[in-house]
CSV table of C-alpha atoms in Angstrom, one decimal:
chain,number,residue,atom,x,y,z
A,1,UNK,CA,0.0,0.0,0.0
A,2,UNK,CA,1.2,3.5,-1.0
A,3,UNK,CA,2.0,6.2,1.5
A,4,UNK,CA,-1.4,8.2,0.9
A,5,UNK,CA,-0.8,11.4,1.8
A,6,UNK,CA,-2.6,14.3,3.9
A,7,UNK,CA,-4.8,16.7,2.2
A,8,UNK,CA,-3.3,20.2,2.5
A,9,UNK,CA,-4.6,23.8,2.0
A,10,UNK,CA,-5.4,25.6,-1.1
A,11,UNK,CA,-5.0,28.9,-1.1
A,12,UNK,CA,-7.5,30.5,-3.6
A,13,UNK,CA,-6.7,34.5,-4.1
A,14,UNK,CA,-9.9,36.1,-5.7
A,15,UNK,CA,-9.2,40.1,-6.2
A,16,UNK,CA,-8.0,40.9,-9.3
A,17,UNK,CA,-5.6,43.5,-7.8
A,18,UNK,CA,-3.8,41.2,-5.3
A,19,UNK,CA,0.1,40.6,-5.7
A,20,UNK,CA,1.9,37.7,-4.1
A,21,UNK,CA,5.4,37.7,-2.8
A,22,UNK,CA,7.8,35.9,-0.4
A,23,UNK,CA,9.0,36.7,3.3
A,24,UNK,CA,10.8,34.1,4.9
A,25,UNK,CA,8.8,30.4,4.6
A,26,UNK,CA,5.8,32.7,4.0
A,27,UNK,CA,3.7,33.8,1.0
A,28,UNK,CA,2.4,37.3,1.4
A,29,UNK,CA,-0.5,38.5,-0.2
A,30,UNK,CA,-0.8,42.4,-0.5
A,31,UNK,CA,-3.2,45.0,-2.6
A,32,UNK,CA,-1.7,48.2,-3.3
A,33,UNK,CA,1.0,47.9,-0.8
A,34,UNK,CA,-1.3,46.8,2.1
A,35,UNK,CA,-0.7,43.3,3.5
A,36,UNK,CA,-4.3,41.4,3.7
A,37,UNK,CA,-2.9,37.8,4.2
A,38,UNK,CA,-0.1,36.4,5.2
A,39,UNK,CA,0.5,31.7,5.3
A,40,UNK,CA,3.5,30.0,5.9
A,41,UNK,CA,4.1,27.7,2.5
A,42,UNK,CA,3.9,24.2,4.8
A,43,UNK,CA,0.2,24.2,5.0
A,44,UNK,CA,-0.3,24.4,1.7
A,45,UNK,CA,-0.8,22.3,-1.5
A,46,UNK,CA,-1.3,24.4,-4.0
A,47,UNK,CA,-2.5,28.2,-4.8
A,48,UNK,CA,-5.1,29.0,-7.4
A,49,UNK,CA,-5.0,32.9,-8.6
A,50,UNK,CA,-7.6,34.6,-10.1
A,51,UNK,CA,-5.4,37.7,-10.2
A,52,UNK,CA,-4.0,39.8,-12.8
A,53,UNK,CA,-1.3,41.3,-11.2
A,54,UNK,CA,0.7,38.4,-10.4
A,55,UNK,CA,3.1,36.8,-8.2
A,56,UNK,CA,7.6,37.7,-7.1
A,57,UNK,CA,10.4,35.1,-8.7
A,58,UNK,CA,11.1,35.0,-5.2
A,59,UNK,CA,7.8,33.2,-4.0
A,60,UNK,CA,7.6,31.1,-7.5
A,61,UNK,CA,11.1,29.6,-6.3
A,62,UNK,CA,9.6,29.0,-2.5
A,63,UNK,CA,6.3,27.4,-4.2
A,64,UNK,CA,8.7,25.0,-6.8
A,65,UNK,CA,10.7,24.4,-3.6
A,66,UNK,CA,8.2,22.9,-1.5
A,67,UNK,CA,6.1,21.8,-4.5
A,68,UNK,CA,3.1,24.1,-4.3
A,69,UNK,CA,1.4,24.5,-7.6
A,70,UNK,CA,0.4,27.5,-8.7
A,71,UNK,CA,-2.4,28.0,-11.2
A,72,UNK,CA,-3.1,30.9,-12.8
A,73,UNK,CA,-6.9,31.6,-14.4
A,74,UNK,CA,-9.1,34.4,-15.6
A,75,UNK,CA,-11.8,35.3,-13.3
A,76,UNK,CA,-14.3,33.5,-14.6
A,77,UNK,CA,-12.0,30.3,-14.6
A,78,UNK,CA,-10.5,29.9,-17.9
A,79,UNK,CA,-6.9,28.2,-17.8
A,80,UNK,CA,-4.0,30.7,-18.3
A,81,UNK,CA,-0.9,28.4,-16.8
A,82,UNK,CA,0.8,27.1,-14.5
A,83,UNK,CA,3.9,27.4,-12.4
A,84,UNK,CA,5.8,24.1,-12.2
A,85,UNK,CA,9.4,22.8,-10.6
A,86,UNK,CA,11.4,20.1,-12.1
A,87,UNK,CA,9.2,17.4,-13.4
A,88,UNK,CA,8.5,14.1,-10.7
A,89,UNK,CA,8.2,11.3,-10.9
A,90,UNK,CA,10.7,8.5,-13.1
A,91,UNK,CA,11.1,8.5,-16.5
A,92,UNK,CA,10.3,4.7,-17.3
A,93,UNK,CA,6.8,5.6,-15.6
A,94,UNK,CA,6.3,7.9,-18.1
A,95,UNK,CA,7.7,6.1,-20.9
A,96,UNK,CA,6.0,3.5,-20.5
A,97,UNK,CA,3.1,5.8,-20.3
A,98,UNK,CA,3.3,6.8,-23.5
A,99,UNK,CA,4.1,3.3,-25.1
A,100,UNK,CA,0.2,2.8,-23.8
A,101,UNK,CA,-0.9,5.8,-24.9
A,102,UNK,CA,0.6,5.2,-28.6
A,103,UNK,CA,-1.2,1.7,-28.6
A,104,UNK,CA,-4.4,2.2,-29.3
A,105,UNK,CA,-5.5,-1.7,-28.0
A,106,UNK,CA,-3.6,-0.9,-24.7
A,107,UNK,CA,-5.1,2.2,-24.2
A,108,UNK,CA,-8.9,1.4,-25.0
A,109,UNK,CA,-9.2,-1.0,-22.2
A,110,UNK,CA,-7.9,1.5,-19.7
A,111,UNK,CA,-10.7,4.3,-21.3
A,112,UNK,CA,-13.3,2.0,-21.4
A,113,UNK,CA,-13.0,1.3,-17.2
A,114,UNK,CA,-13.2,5.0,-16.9
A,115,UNK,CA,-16.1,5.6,-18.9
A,116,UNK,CA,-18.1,2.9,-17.8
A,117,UNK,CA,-17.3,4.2,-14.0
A,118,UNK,CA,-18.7,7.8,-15.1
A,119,UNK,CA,-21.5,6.2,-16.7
A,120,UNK,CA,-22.4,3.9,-13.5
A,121,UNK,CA,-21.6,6.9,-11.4
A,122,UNK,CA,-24.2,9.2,-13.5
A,123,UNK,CA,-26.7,6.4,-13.0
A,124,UNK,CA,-26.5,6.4,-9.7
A,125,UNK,CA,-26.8,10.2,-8.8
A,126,UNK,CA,-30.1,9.7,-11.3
A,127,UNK,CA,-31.4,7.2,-8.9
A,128,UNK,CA,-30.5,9.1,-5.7
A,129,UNK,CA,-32.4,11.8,-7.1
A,130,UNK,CA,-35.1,9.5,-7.4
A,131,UNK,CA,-34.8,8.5,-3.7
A,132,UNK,CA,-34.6,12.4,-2.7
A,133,UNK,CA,-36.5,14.4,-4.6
A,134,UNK,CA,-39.4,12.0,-5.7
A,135,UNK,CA,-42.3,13.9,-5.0
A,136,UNK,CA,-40.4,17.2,-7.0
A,137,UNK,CA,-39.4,15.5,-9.9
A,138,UNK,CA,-40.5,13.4,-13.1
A,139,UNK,CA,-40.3,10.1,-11.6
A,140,UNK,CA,-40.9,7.7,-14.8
A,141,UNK,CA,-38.5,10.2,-17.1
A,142,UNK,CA,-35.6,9.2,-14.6
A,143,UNK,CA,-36.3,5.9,-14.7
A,144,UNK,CA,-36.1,5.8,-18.2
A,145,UNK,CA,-32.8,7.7,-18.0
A,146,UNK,CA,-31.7,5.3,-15.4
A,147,UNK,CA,-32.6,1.9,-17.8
A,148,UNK,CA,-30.9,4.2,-20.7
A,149,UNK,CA,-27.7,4.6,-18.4
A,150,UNK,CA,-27.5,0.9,-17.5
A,151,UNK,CA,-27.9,-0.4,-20.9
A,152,UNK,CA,-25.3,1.5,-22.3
A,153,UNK,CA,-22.9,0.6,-19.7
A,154,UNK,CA,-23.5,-3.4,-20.7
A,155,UNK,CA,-22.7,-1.6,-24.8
A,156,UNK,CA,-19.6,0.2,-23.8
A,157,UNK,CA,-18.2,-3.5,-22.4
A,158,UNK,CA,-18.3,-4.7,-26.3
A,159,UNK,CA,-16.8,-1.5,-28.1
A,160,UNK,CA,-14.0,-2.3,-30.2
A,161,UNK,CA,-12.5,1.1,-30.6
A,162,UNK,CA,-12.5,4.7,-29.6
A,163,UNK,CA,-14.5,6.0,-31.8
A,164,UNK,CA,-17.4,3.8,-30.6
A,165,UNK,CA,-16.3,4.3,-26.9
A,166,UNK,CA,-16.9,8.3,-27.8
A,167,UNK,CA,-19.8,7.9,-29.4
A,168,UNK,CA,-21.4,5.8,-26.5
A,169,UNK,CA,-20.4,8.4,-23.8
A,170,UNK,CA,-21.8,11.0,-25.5
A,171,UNK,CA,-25.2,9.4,-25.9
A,172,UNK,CA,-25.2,8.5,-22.2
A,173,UNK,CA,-24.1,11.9,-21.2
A,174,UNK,CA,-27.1,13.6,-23.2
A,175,UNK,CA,-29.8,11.0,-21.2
A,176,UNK,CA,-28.0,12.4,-18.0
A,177,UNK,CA,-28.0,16.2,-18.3
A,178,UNK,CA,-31.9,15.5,-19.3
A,179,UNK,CA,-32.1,13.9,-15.9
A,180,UNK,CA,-30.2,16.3,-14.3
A,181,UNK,CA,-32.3,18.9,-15.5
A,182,UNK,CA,-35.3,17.2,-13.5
A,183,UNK,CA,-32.8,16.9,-10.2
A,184,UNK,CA,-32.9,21.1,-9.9
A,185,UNK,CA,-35.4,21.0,-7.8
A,186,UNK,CA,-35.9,24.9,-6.5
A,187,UNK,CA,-34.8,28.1,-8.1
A,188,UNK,CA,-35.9,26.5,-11.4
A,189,UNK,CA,-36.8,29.7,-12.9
A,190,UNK,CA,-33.0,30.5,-13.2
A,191,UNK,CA,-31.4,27.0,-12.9
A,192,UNK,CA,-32.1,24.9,-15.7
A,193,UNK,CA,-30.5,22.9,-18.2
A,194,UNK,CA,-30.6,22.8,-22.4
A,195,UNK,CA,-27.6,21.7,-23.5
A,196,UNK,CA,-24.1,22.3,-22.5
A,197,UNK,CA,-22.4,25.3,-22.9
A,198,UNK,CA,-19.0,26.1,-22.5
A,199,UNK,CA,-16.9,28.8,-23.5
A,200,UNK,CA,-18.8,31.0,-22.5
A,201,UNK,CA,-21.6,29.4,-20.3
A,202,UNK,CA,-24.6,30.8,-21.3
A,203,UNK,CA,-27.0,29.9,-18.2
A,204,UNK,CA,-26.3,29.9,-15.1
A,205,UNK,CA,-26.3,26.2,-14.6
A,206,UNK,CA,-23.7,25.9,-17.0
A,207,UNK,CA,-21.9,28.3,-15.2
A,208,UNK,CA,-21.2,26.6,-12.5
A,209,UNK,CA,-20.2,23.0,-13.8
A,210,UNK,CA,-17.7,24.6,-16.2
A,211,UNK,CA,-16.6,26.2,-13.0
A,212,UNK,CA,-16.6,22.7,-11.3
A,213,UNK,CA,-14.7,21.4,-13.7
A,214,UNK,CA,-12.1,23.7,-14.0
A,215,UNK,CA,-11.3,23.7,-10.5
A,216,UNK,CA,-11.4,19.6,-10.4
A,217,UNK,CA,-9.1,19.6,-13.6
A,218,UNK,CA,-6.3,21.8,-12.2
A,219,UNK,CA,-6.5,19.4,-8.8
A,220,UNK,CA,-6.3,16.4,-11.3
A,221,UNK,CA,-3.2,17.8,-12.8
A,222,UNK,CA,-1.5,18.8,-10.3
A,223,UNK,CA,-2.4,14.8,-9.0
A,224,UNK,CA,-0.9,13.3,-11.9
A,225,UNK,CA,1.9,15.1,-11.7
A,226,UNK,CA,2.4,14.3,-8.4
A,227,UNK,CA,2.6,10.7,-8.9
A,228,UNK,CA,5.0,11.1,-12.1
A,229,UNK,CA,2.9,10.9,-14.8
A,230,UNK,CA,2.4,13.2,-17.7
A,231,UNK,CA,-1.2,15.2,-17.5
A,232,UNK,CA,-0.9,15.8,-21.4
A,233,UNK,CA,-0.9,12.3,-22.8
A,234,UNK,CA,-4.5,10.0,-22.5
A,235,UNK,CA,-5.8,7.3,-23.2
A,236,UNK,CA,-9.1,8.5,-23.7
A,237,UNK,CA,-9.2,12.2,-25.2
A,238,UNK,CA,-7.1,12.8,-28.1
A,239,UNK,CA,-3.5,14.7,-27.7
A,240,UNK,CA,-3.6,18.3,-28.6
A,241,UNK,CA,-1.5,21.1,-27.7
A,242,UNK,CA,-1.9,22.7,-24.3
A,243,UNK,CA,-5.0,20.3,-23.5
A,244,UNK,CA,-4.4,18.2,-20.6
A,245,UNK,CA,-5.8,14.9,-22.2
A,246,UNK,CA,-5.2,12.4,-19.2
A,247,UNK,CA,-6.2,15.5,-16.6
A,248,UNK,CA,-9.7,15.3,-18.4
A,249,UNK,CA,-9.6,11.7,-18.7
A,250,UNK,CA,-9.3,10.8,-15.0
A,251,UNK,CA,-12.0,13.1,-14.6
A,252,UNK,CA,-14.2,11.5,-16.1
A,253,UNK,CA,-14.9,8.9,-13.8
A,254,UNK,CA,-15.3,12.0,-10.7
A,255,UNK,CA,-17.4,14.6,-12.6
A,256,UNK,CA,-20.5,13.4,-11.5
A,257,UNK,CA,-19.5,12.6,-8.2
A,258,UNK,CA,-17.2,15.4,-7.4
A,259,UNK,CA,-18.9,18.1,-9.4
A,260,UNK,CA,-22.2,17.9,-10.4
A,261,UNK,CA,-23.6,16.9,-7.3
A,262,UNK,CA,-21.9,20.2,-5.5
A,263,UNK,CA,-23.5,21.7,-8.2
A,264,UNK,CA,-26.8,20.6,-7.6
A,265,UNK,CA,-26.7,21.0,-3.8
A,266,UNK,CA,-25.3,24.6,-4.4
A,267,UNK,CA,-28.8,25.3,-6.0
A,268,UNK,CA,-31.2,23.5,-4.0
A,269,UNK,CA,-29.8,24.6,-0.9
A,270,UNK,CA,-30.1,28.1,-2.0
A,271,UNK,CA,-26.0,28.9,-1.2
A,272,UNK,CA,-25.9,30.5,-4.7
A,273,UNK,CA,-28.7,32.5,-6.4
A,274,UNK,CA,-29.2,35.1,-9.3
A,275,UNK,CA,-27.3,37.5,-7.2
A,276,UNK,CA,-24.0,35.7,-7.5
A,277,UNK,CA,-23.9,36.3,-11.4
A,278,UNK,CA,-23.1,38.2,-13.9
A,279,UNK,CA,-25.1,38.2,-17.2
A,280,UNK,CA,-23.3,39.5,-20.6
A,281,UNK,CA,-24.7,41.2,-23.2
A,282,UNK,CA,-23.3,38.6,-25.3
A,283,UNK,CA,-25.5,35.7,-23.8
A,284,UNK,CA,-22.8,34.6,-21.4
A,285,UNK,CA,-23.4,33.7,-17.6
A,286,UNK,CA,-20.3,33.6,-15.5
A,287,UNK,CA,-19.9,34.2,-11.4
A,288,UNK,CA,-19.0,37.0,-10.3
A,289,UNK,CA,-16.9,37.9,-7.3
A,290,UNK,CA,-19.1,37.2,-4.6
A,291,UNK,CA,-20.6,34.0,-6.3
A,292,UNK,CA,-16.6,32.9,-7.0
A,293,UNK,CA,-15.8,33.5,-3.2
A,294,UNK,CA,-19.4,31.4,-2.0
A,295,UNK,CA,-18.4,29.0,-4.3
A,296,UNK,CA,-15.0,28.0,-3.0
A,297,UNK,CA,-15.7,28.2,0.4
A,298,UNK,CA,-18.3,25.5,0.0
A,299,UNK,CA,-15.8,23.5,-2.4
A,300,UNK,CA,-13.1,23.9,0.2
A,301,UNK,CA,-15.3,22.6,2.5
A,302,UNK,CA,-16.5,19.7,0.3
A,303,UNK,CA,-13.1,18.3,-0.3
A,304,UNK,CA,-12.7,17.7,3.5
A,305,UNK,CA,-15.5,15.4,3.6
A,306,UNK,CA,-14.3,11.9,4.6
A,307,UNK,CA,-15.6,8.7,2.6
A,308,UNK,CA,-14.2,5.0,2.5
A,309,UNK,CA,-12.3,4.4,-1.0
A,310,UNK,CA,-14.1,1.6,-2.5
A,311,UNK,CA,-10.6,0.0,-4.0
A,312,UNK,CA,-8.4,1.2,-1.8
A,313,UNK,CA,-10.7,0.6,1.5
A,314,UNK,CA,-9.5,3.3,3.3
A,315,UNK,CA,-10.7,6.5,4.8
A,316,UNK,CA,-9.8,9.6,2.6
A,317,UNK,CA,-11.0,13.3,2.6
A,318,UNK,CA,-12.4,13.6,-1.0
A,319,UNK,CA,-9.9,16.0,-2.0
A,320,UNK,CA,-8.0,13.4,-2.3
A,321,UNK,CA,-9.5,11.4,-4.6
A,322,UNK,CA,-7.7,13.0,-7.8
A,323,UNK,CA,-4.5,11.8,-6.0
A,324,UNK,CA,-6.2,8.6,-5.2
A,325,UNK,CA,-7.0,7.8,-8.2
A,326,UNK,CA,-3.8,9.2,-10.3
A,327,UNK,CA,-1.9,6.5,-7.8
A,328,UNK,CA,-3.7,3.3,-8.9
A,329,UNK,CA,-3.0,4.6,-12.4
A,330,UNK,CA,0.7,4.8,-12.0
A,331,UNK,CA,0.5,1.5,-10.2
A,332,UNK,CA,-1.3,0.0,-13.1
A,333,UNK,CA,1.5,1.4,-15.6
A,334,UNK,CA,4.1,-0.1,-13.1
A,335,UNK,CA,2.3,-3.5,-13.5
A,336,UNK,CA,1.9,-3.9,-9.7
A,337,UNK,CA,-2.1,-4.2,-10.0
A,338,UNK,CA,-3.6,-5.9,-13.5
A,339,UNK,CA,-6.2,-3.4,-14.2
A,340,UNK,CA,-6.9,-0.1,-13.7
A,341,UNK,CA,-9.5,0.2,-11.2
A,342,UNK,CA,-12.1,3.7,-11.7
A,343,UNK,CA,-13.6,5.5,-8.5
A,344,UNK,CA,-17.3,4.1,-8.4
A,345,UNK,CA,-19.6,6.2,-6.0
């Protein structure tokens, strides 16, 4: 069994005009010359800016030191980069990584365990929503979904190649959304979901799981990376430039778990409302500052929920299931375990 390892701090700075620099073993955050925070590095994991004005070479070489990733994204949680040390991890990991990913046969078995996991996992927040929120919601449509879901799952077991794998987890992700859409069960008049939007959201809904997903993508990288392997080369989504194809691979499998059921609790607990956005002229729906700051103190406060691993059977705050799960892959490449084995809720 691996050394699993504690779940640290992130440090989330959220005003545009904040500045980061180094003082000792400590990262100093100051606007306009004024210190407003002040954390020794040990605490922390990683530090997510949402600021423009940026960060000393001094604190860069503290954070690559102690190996605290920093990510830097727009406001509204679009990728710009990220700060990294010297690469971990050994190099016949990785190589070996990339043997898989160049093998299309190798890799498909590894793709299909992860999207068969989201798949089971989306069909079982459908039927939990079934169990809590029956008298709200369109009890027969979900149980369609939920048949829908399960007999794609028993497909994906027989695809022969990636294509087919796509196909199929695209099919079972429209049959989701449309049962997701009948899981938003108050504040319907502004929470509500058509079809996906991305870049940029244009409802609110959509808002907030590309939001989601952002944050649980840098976590995944910064997870992979941690364990050696390379976040830009899948098995699943194709390689291109700048995308982090295995970060949005293993994420996959924790989407549902991880993101769209904070999403949906967000909502239907009222801890985000109309107030917390902002809407464009252009038709796009993002957070804004106050619905940012909401938002990650109730994610912060997610990730240190404690559940049992279902592989691993042992007790882990949620946070670190990324990491969790980036380990069994590297042990997989390492042929200590013969399959790689997906989070299932």
């Amino acid at each position: 069994m691996g050394e699993m390892r504690k779940l640290l701090n992130t440090l989330y700075i959220l005003q545009p005009n904040a500045y980061l620099s180094r003082d000792g073993e400590n990262i100093v955050v100051t606007i306009e010359g004024r210190e407003i925070a002040r954390r020794p590095i040990h605490i922390l994991e990683q530090i997510i800016c949402f600021n423009y004005m940026g960060i000393s070479p001094g604190l860069m070489q503290l954070c690559t030191e102690n190996k605290v990733n920093v990510t830097f994204l727009t406001p509204n949680g679009g990728f710009i980069g990220r700060i990294q040390g010297k690469t971990s991890g050994n190099v016949l990991l990785r190589r070996e990584q990339y043997r898989i990913a160049d093998d299309k046969s190798h890799a498909l078995p590894i793709a299909k365990n992860m999207i068969i996991a989201k798949i089971i996992n989306q069909r079982k927040i459908i039927n939990r929503g079934i169990r809590d929120h029956g008298e709200f919601t369109d009890i027969n449509l979900l149980k369609t979904i939920e048949d829908r879901l399960n007999e794609i799952v028993l497909r994906v077991d027989s695809v022969s190649n990636h294509e087919e794998l796509r196909g199929l987890e695209g099919e079972a992700s429209r049959f989701y959304f449309t049962g997701v859409n009948e899981l938003i069960v108050r504040q319907k008049d502004i929470f509500y979901f058509k079809e996906r939007s991305r870049r940029p959201p244009k409802d609110p809904f959509n808002a907030l799981l590309s939001f989601a997903y952002t944050l649980l993508t840098v976590d995944m990288t910064g997870a992979i990376e941690t364990v050696g392997l390379d976040p830009y080369v899948g098995f699943f989504h194709t390689d291109r430039p700048g995308r982090a194809s295995l970060s949005l691979d293993m994420i996959e499998e924790l989407r549902g778990y991880i993101a769209d059921r904070f999403v949906l609790s967000l909502i239907n607990r009222h801890q985000i409302t109309k107030n917390d956005f902002v809407f464009k002229e252009s038709g796009g729906v993002l957070l804004n500052e106050k619905g940012r700051e909401k938002f990650l103190t109730a994610w912060q406060k997610r990730k240190l929920n404690i559940i049992e691993h279902p592989f691993l059977k042992e007790k882990i705050e949620i946070g670190l299931l990324p990491y969790a799960q980036a380990m069994l892959l590297a042990r997989y490449i390492r042929k200590d375990i013969d399959e790689y084995p997906p989070f299932l809720m």
